[in-house]
Short mmCIF file of C-alpha atoms in Angstrom, two decimals:
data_model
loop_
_atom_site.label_atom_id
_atom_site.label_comp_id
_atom_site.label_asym_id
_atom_site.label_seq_id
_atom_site.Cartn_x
_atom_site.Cartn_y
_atom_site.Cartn_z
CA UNK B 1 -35.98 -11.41 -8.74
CA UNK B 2 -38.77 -9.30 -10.02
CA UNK B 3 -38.85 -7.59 -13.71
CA UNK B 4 -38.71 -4.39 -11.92
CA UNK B 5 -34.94 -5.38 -10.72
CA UNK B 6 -33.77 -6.93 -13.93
CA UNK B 7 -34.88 -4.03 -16.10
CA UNK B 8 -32.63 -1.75 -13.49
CA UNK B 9 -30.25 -3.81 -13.62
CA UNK B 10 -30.01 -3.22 -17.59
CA UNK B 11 -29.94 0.41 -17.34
CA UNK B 12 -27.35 0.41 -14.82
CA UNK B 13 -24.90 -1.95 -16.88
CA UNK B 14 -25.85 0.64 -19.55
CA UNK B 15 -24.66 3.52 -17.90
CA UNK B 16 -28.39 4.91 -18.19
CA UNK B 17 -28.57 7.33 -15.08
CA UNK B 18 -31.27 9.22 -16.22
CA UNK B 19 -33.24 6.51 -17.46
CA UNK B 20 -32.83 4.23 -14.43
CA UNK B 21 -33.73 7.54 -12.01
CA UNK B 22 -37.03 7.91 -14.44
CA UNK B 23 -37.82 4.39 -14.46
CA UNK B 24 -37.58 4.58 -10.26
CA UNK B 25 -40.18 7.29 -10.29
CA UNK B 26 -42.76 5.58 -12.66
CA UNK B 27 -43.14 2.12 -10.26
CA UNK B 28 -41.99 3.12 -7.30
CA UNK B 29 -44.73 3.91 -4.71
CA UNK B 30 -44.96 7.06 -2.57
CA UNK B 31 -41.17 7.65 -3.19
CA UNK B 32 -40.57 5.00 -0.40
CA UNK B 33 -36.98 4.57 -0.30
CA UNK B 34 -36.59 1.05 1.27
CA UNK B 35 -38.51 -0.60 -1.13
CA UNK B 36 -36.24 0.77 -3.48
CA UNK B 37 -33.15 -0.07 -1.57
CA UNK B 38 -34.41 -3.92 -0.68
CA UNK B 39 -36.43 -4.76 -3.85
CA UNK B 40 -35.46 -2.60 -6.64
CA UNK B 41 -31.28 -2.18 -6.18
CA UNK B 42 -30.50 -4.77 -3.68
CA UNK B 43 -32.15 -7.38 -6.49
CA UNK B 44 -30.83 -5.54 -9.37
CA UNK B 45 -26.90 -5.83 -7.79
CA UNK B 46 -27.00 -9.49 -7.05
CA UNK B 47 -28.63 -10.08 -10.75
CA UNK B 48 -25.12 -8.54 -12.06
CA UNK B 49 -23.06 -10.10 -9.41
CA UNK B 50 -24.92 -13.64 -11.55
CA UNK B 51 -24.49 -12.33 -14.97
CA UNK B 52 -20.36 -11.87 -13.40
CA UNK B 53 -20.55 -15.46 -12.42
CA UNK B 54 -22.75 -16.54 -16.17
CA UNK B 55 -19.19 -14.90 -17.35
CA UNK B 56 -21.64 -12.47 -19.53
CA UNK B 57 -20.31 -9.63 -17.96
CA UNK B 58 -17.05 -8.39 -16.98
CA UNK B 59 -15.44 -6.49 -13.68
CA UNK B 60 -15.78 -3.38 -16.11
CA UNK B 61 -19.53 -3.50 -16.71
CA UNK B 62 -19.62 -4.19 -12.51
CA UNK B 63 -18.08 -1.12 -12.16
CA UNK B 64 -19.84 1.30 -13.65
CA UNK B 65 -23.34 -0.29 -12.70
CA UNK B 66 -21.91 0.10 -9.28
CA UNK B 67 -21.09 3.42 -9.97
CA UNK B 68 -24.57 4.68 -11.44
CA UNK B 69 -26.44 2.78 -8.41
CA UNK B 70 -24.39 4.92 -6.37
CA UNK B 71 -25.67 8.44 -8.20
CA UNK B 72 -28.99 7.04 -8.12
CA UNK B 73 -28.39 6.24 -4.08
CA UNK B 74 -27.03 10.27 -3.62
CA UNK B 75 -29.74 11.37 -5.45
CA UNK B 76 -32.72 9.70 -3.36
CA UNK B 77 -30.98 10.25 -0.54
CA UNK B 78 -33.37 11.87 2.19
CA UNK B 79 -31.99 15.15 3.27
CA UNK B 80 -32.64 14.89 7.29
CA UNK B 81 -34.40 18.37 8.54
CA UNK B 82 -34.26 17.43 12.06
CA UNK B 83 -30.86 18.46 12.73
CA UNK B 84 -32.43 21.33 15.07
CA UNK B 85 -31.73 18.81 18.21
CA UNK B 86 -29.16 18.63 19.20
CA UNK B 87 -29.44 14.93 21.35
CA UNK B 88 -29.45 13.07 17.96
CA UNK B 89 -28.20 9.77 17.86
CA UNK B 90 -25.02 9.25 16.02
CA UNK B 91 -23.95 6.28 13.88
CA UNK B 92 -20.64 5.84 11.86
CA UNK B 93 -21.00 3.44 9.16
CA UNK B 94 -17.99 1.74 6.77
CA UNK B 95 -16.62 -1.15 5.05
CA UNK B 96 -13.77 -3.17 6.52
CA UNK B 97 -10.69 -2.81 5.67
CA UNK B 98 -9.99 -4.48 2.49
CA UNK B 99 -13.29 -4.12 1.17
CA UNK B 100 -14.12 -2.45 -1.44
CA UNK B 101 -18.05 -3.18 -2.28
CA UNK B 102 -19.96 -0.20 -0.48
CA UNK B 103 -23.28 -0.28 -2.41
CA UNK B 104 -25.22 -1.48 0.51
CA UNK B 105 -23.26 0.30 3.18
CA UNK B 106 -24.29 3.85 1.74
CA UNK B 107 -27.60 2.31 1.38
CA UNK B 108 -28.14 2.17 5.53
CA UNK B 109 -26.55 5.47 6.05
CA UNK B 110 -29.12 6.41 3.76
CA UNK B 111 -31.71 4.67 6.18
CA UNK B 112 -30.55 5.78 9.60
CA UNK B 113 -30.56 9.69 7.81
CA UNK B 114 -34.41 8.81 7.29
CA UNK B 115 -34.72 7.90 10.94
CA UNK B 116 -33.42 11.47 11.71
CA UNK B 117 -29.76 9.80 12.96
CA UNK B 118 -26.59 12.08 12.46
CA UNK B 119 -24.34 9.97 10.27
CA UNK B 120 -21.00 9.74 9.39
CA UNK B 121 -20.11 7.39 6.10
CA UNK B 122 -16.68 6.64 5.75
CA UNK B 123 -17.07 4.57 2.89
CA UNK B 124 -15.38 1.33 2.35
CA UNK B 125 -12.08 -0.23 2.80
CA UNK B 126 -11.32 1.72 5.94
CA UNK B 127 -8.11 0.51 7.90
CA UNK B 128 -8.54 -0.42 11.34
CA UNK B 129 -6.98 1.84 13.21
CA UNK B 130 -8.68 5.24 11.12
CA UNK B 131 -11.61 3.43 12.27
CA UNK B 132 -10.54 3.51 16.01
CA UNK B 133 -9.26 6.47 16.20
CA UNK B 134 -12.89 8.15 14.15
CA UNK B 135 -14.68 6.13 16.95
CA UNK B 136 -12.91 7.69 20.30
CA UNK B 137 -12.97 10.74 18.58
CA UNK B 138 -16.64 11.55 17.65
CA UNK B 139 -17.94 8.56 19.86
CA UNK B 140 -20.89 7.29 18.18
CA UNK B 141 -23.67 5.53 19.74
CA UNK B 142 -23.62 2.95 17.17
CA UNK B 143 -20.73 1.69 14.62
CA UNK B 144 -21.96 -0.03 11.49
CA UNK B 145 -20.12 -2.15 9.27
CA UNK B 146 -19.97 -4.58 6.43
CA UNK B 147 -18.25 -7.16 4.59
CA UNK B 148 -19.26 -9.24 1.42
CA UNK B 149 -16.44 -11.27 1.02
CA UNK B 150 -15.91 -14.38 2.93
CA UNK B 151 -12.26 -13.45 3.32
CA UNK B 152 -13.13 -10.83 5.67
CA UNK B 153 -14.45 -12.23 8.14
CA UNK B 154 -11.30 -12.34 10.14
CA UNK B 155 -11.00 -9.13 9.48
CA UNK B 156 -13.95 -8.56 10.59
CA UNK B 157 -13.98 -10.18 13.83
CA UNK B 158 -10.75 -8.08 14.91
CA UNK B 159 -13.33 -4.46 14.00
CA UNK B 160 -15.68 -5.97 16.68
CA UNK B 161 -13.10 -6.52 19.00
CA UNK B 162 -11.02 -3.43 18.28
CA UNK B 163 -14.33 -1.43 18.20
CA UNK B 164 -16.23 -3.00 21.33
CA UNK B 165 -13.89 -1.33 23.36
CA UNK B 166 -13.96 2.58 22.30
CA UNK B 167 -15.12 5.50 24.31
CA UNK B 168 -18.70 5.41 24.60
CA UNK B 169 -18.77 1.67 24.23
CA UNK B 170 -21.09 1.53 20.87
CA UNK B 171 -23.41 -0.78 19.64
CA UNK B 172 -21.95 -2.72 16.85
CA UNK B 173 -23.83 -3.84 13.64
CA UNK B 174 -22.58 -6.38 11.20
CA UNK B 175 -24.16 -6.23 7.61
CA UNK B 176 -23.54 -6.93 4.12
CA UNK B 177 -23.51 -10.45 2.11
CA UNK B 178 -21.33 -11.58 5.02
CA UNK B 179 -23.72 -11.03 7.88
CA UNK B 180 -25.33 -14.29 7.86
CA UNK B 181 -22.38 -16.30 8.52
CA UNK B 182 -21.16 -14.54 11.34
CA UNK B 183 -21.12 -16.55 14.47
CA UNK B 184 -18.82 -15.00 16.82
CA UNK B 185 -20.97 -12.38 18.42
CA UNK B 186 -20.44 -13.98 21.33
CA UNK B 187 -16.91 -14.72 21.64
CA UNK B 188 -16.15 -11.46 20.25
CA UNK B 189 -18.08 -8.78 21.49
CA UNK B 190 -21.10 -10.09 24.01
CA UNK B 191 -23.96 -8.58 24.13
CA UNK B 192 -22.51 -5.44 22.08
CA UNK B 193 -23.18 -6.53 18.77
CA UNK B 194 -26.08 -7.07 16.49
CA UNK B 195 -26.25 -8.85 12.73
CA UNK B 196 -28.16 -7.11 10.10
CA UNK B 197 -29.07 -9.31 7.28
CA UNK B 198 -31.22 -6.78 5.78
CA UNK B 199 -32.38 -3.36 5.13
CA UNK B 200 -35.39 -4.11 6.42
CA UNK B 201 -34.60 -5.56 9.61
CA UNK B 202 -32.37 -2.56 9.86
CA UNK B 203 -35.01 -0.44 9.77
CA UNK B 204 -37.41 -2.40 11.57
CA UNK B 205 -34.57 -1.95 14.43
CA UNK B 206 -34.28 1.93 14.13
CA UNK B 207 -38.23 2.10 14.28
CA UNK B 208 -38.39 0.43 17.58
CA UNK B 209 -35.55 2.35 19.00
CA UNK B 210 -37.61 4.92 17.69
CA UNK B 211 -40.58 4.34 19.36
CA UNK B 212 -38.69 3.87 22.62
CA UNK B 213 -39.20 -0.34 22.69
CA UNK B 214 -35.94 -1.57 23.38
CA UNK B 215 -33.70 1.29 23.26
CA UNK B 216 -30.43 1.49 21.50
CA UNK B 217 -28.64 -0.77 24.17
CA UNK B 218 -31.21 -3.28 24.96
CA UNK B 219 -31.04 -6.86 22.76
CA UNK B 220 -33.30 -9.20 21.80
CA UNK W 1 3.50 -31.44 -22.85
CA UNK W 2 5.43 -29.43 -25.06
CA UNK W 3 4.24 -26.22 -23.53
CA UNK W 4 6.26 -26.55 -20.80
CA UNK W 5 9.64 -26.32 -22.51
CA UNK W 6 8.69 -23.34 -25.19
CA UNK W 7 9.22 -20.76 -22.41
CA UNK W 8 5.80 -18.87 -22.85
CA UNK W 9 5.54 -15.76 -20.85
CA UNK W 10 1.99 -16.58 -19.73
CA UNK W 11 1.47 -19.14 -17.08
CA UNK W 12 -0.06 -22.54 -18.14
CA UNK W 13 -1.46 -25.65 -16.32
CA UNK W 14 -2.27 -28.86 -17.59
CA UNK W 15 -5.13 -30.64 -15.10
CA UNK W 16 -7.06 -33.31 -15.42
CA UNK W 17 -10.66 -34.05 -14.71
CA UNK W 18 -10.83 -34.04 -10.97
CA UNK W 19 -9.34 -30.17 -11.65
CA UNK W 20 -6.04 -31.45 -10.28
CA UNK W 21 -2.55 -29.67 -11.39
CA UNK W 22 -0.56 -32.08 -13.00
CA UNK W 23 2.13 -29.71 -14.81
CA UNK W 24 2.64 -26.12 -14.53
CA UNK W 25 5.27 -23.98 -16.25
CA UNK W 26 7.79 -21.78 -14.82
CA UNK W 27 5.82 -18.49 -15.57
CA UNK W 28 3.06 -20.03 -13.84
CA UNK W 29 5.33 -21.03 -11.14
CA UNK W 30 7.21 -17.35 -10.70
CA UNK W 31 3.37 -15.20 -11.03
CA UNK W 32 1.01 -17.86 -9.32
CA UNK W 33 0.23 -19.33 -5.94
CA UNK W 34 0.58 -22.85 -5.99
CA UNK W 35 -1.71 -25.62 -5.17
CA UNK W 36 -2.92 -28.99 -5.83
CA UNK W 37 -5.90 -28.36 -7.47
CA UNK W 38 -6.53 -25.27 -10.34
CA UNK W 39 -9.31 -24.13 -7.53
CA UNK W 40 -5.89 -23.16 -5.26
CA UNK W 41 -5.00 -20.77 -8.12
CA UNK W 42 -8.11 -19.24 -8.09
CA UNK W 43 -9.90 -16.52 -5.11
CA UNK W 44 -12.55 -18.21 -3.10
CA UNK W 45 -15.18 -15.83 -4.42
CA UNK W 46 -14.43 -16.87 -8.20
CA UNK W 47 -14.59 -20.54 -7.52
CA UNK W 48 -17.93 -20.98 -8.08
CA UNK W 49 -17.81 -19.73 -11.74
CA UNK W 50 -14.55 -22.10 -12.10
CA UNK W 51 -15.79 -24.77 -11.01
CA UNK W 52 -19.55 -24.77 -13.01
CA UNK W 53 -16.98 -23.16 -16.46
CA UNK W 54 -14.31 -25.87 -15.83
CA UNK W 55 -16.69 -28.83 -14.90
CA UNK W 56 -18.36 -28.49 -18.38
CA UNK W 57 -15.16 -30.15 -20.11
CA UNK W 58 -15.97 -27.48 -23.39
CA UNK W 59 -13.10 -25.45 -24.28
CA UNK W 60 -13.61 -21.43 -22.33
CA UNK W 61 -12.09 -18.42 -23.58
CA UNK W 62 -11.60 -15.67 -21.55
CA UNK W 63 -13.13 -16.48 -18.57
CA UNK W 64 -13.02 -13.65 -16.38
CA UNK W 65 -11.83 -15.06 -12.52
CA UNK W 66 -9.82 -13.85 -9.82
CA UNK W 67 -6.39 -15.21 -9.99
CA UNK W 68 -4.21 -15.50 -6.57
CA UNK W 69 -0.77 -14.38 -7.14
CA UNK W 70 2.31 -16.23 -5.41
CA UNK W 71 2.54 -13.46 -2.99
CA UNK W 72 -1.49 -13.83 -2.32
CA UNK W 73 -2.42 -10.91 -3.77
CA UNK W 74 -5.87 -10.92 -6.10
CA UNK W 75 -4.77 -10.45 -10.07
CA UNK W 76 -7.89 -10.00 -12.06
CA UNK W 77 -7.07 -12.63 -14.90
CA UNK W 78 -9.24 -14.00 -18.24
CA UNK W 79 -8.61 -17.86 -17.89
CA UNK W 80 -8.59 -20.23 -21.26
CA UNK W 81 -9.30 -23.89 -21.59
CA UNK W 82 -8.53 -26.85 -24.16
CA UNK W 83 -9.38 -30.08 -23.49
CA UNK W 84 -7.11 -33.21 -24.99
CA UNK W 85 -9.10 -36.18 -25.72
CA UNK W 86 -7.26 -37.58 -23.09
CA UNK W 87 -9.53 -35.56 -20.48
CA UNK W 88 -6.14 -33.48 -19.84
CA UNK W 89 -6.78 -29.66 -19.48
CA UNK W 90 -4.62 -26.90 -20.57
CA UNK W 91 -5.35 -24.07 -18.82
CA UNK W 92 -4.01 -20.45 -19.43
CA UNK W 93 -4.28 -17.21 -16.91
CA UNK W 94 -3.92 -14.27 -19.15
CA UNK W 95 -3.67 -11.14 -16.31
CA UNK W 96 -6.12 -8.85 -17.62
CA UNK W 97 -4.51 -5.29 -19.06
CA UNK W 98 -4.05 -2.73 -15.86
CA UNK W 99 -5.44 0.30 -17.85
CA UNK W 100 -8.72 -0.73 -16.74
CA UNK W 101 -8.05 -1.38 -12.78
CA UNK W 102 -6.21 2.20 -13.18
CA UNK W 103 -9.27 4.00 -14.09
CA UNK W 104 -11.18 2.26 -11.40
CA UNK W 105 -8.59 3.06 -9.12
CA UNK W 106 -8.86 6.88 -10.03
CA UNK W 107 -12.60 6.87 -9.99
CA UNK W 108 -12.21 5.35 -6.29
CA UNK W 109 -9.86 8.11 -5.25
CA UNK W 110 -11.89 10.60 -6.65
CA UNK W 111 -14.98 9.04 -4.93
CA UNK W 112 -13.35 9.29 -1.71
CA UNK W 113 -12.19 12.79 -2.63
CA UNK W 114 -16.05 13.31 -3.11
CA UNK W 115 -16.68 11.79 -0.01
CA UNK W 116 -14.24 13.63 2.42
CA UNK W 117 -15.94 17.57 0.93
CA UNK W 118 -19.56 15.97 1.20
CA UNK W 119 -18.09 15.49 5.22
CA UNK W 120 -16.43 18.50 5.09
CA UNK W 121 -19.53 20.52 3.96
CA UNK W 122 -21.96 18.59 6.38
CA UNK W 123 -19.76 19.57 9.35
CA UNK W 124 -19.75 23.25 8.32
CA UNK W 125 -23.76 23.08 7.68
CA UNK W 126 -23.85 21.82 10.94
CA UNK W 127 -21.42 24.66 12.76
CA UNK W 128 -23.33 26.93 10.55
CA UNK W 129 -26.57 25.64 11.89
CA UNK W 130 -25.56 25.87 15.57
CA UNK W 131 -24.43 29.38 14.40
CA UNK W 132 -28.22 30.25 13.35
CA UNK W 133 -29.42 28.98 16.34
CA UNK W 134 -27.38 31.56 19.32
CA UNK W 135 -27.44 34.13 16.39
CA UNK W 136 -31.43 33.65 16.97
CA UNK W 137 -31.39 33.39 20.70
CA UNK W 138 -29.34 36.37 21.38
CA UNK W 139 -31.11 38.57 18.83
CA UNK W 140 -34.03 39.23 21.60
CA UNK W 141 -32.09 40.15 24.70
CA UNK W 142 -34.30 40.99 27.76
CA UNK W 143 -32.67 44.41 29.18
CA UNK W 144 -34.26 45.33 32.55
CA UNK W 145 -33.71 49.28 32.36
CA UNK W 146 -35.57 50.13 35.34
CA UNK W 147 -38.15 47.87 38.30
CA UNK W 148 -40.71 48.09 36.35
CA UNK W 149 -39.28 48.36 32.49
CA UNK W 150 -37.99 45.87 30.38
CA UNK W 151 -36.37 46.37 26.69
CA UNK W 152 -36.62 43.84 24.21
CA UNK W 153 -34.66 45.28 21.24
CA UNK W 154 -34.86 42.43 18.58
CA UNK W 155 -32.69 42.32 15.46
CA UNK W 156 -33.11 41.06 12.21
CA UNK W 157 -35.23 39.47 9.90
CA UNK W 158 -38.36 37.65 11.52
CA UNK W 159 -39.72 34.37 10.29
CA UNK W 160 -41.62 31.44 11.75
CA UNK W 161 -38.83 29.68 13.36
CA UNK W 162 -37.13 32.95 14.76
CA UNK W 163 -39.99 34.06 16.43
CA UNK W 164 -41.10 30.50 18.02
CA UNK W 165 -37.37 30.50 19.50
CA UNK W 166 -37.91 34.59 20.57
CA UNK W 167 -41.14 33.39 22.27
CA UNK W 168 -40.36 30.38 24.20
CA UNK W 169 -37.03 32.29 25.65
CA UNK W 170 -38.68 35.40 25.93
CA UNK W 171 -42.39 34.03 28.04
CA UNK W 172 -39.81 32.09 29.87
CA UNK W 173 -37.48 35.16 31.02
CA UNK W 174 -39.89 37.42 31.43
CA UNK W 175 -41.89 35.44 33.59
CA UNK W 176 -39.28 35.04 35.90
CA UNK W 177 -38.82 38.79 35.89
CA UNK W 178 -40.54 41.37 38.27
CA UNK W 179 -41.29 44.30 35.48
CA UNK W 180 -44.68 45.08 34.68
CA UNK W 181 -44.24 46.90 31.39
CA UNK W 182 -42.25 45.47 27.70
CA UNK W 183 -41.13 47.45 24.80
CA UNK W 184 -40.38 45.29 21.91
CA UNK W 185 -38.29 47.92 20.00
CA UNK W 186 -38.53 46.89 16.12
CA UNK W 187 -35.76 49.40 15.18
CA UNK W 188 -33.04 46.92 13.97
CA UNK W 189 -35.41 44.33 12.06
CA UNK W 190 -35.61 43.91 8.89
CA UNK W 191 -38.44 42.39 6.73
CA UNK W 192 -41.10 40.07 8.96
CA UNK W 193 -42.43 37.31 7.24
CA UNK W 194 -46.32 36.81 7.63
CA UNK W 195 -45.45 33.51 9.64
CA UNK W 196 -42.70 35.48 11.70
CA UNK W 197 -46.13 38.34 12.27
CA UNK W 198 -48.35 35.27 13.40
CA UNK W 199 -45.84 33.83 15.96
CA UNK W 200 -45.28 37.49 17.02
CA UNK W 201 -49.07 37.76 17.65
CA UNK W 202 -49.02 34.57 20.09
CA UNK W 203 -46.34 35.75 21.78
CA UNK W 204 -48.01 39.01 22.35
CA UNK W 205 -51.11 37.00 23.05
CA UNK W 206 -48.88 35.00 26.36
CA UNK W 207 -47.21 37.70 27.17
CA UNK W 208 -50.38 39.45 27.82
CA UNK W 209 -52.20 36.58 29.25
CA UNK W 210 -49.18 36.85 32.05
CA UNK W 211 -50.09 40.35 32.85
CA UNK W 212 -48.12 42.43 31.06
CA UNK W 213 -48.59 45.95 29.74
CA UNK W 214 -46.65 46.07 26.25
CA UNK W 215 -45.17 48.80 23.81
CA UNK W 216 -44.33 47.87 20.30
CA UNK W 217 -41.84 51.09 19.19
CA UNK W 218 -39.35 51.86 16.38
CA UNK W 219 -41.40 50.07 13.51
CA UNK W 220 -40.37 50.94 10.54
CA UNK W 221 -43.22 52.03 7.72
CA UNK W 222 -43.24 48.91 5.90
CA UNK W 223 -43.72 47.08 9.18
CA UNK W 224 -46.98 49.19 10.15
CA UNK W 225 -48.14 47.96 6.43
CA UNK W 226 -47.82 44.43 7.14
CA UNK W 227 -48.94 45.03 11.17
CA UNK W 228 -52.11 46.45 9.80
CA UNK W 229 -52.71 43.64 6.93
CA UNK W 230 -52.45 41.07 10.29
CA UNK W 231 -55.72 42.93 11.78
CA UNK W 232 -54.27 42.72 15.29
CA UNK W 233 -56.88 42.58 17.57
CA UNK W 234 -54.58 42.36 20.83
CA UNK W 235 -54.55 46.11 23.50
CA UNK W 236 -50.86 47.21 22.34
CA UNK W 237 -49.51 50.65 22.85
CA UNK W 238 -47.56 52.24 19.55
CA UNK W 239 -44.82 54.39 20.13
CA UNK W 240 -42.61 56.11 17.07
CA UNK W 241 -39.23 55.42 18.18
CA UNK W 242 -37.66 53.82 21.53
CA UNK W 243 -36.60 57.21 22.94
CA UNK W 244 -40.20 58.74 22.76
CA UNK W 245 -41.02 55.40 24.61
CA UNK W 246 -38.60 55.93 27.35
CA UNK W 247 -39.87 59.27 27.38
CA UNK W 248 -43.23 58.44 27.97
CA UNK W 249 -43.25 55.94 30.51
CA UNK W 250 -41.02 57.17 32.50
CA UNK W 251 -42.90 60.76 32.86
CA UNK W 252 -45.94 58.51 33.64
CA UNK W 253 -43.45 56.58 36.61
CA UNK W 254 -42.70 59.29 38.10
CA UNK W 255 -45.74 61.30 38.03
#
């Protein structure tokens, strides 16, 4: 938890888009986005997510700093030039059904529109079958999704396999708080699915696919 | 316990140390899920703060948690604490008033309202896109009017990108052709960009390089300003309009 974080933190509990969006610019470096995804927000969420627990906040005050990390999201958001070709890759990102936190869901569509990706966010709590039928329909090379509550994880596991088999067969990523206790990549979906615990590792996976090392299908 | 006779329309638990229900009322027993423990009353994601608030032994007021109701649904609930000297807890679930979950539950609608035009308005960027791009390619047709004459009437404004796409289709097409001679006919464009005038010099400059004779006609005055500002140094015949064009090449075919 750096100061950086907890001072965000305080604007966005204050309802201080402005100020938060000024404070970005004065420490953030080169405008880089992922540093302010993974070290500035990312932090700055889980801080209030503790105050929640310290019972020094309420639901309320999560709210609205959820919803004025969200403007501040839209507002960085990278507006992707390189829609000219037309052989893009295409990812469809959203939150299980059920699930209402988003934050860090919007925050990789926002990294996979860097990488130049066509993306379609369907936000969160998305039922099952919507998903299904979005995924035959516009067949995506990759479907992302997320879950932060433990709860989900059924839920979660029946996406996978739902998902797994769609037209075009897509990759499936798992992210969100719940990522790292998922274990049933293998019993669910093998060899289809990757787990995200990051938005780093996210985009250390988009610049290799990128680059052409280990394309989109290939695991490691 | 004389709570449990009173009636009260708020649902009450008396525990004792290891968290364990001992008592509940009927309020509790109607709006709650049951359990042996107070944990069982409360969402697995609120446990934690439970536990740590509740393991303290200190009397808690409004403790914000995540309440399970009897059907299993998730009632977002202030929980209060008293502790009897004889380490027995009396513990109250107040449901928190709905006004607030209503506004959230507007601003989430209207979110996804938000979300579903920012779609809407990405798809038609993107069929308007698409739309730019054939508009582009078929605004430089090749028309082969004779063996040896080609017409390239282009249309519109000319910028950077446009001419790039004009060039690569054009070099392309007529390299594949068999005419010797081009006339780029300027009649129906409109204002050329400086970038559009340097990508129309390399063009010129290929198009040349692959042997071909070219007339530029139908500029209009303002184009012959910004031609002459470019300091062309490429061989390229002038001609006023197409027709006088025509005119003139063909008396000189079939001389």
């Amino acid at each position: 938890m750096t100061d950086h974080s907890i001072k965000l933190a305080n604007l966005l509990l204050r309802g201080e888009e402005q100020l938060a969006i000024s404070y970005i610019h004065s420490v953030l470096i080169e405008n880089d986005r992922l540093t302010l995804y993974e070290d500035f927000l990312t932090p700055a969420m889980t801080y209030i997510g503790q105050l929640w627990e310290r019972n020094e906040i309420t639901v309320a005050d999560e709210h609205l700093a959820t919803a004025i990390c969200d403007f501040i999201i839209s507002d960085f958001e990278f507006r992707s030039s390189m829609s000219e070709e037309g052989n893009r890759k295409k990812v469809m990102l959203f939150g299980v059904e059920g699930e209402e936190h988003y934050i860090g869901l919007k925050m990789a569509a926002a990294v996979f529109q860097e990488f130049g990706w066509s993306v379609r966010y369907l936000g969160p709590n998305l039922p099952l079958r919507h998903a299904e039928t979005a995924a035959n329909a516009w067949q995506p090379d990759v479907i992302a999704m997320s879950a932060a509550l433990s709860y989900r994880l059924p839920m979660l596991k029946q996406s996978v396999q739902v998902l797994a088999h769609t037209t075009g067969q897509p990759t499936l990523l798992i992210g969100g708080r719940m990522a790292p206790h998922v274990h049933f990549e293998e019993e669910a979906a093998p060899g289809q699915m990757l787990i995200m615990t990051n938005l780093r590792e996210l985009h250390n996976w988009l610049a290799l696919a990128q680059k052409g090392v280990g394309t989109i299908n290939a695991f490691s | 316990m004389p709570f449990l006779k009173t009636g009260l329309a708020i649902p009450i638990f008396a525990i004792n140390a290891e968290l364990e229900i001992l008592k509940v009322n009927d309020m509790a027993k109607s709006m709650l899920a049951n359990g042996l423990t107070i944990l069982d009353v409360i969402e697995e994601e609120s446990r934690p703060k439970a536990v740590l608030n509740l393991l303290r032994f200190e009397p808690i007021q409004a403790l914000e948690i995540n309440a399970l109701s009897s059907t299993g649904s998730i009632l977002l609930a202030d929980l209060y604490v008293a502790w009897s000297e004889e380490g027995i807890g009396e513990v109250l679930i107040v449901e928190k008033d709905k006004t607030m979950q209503k506004v959230s539950e507007q601003l989430n609608k209207l979110r996804n309202r938000l979300n579903d035009t920012n779609f809407e308005l990405l798809e038609a960027k993107e069929t308007a896109e698409e739309l730019l791009h054939q508009n582009i390619k078929l605004s430089s047709p090749f028309i082969e009017v004779t063996e040896t004459i080609a017409l390239i009437p282009i249309y519109g404004g000319l910028n950077q990108t446009k001419t790039e796409l004009i060039a690569s289709t054009l070099s392309r097409r007529a390299y594949l052709s068999e005419v010797e001679t081009l006339i780029l006919d300027f009649t129906a464009v409109g204002h050329i960009e400086e970038s559009g005038l340097q990508g129309l010099e390399s063009l010129l400059r290929v198009l040349q390089l692959l042997g071909f004779s070219m007339v530029i006609a139908g500029l209009h005055p303002q184009h012959v300003k910004e031609w002459n500002d470019m300091n062309f140094t490429l061989d390229i015949r002038f001609m006023k309009s197409l027709k006088s064009a025509m005119e003139n090449l063909l008396a000189v075919q079939n001389s």
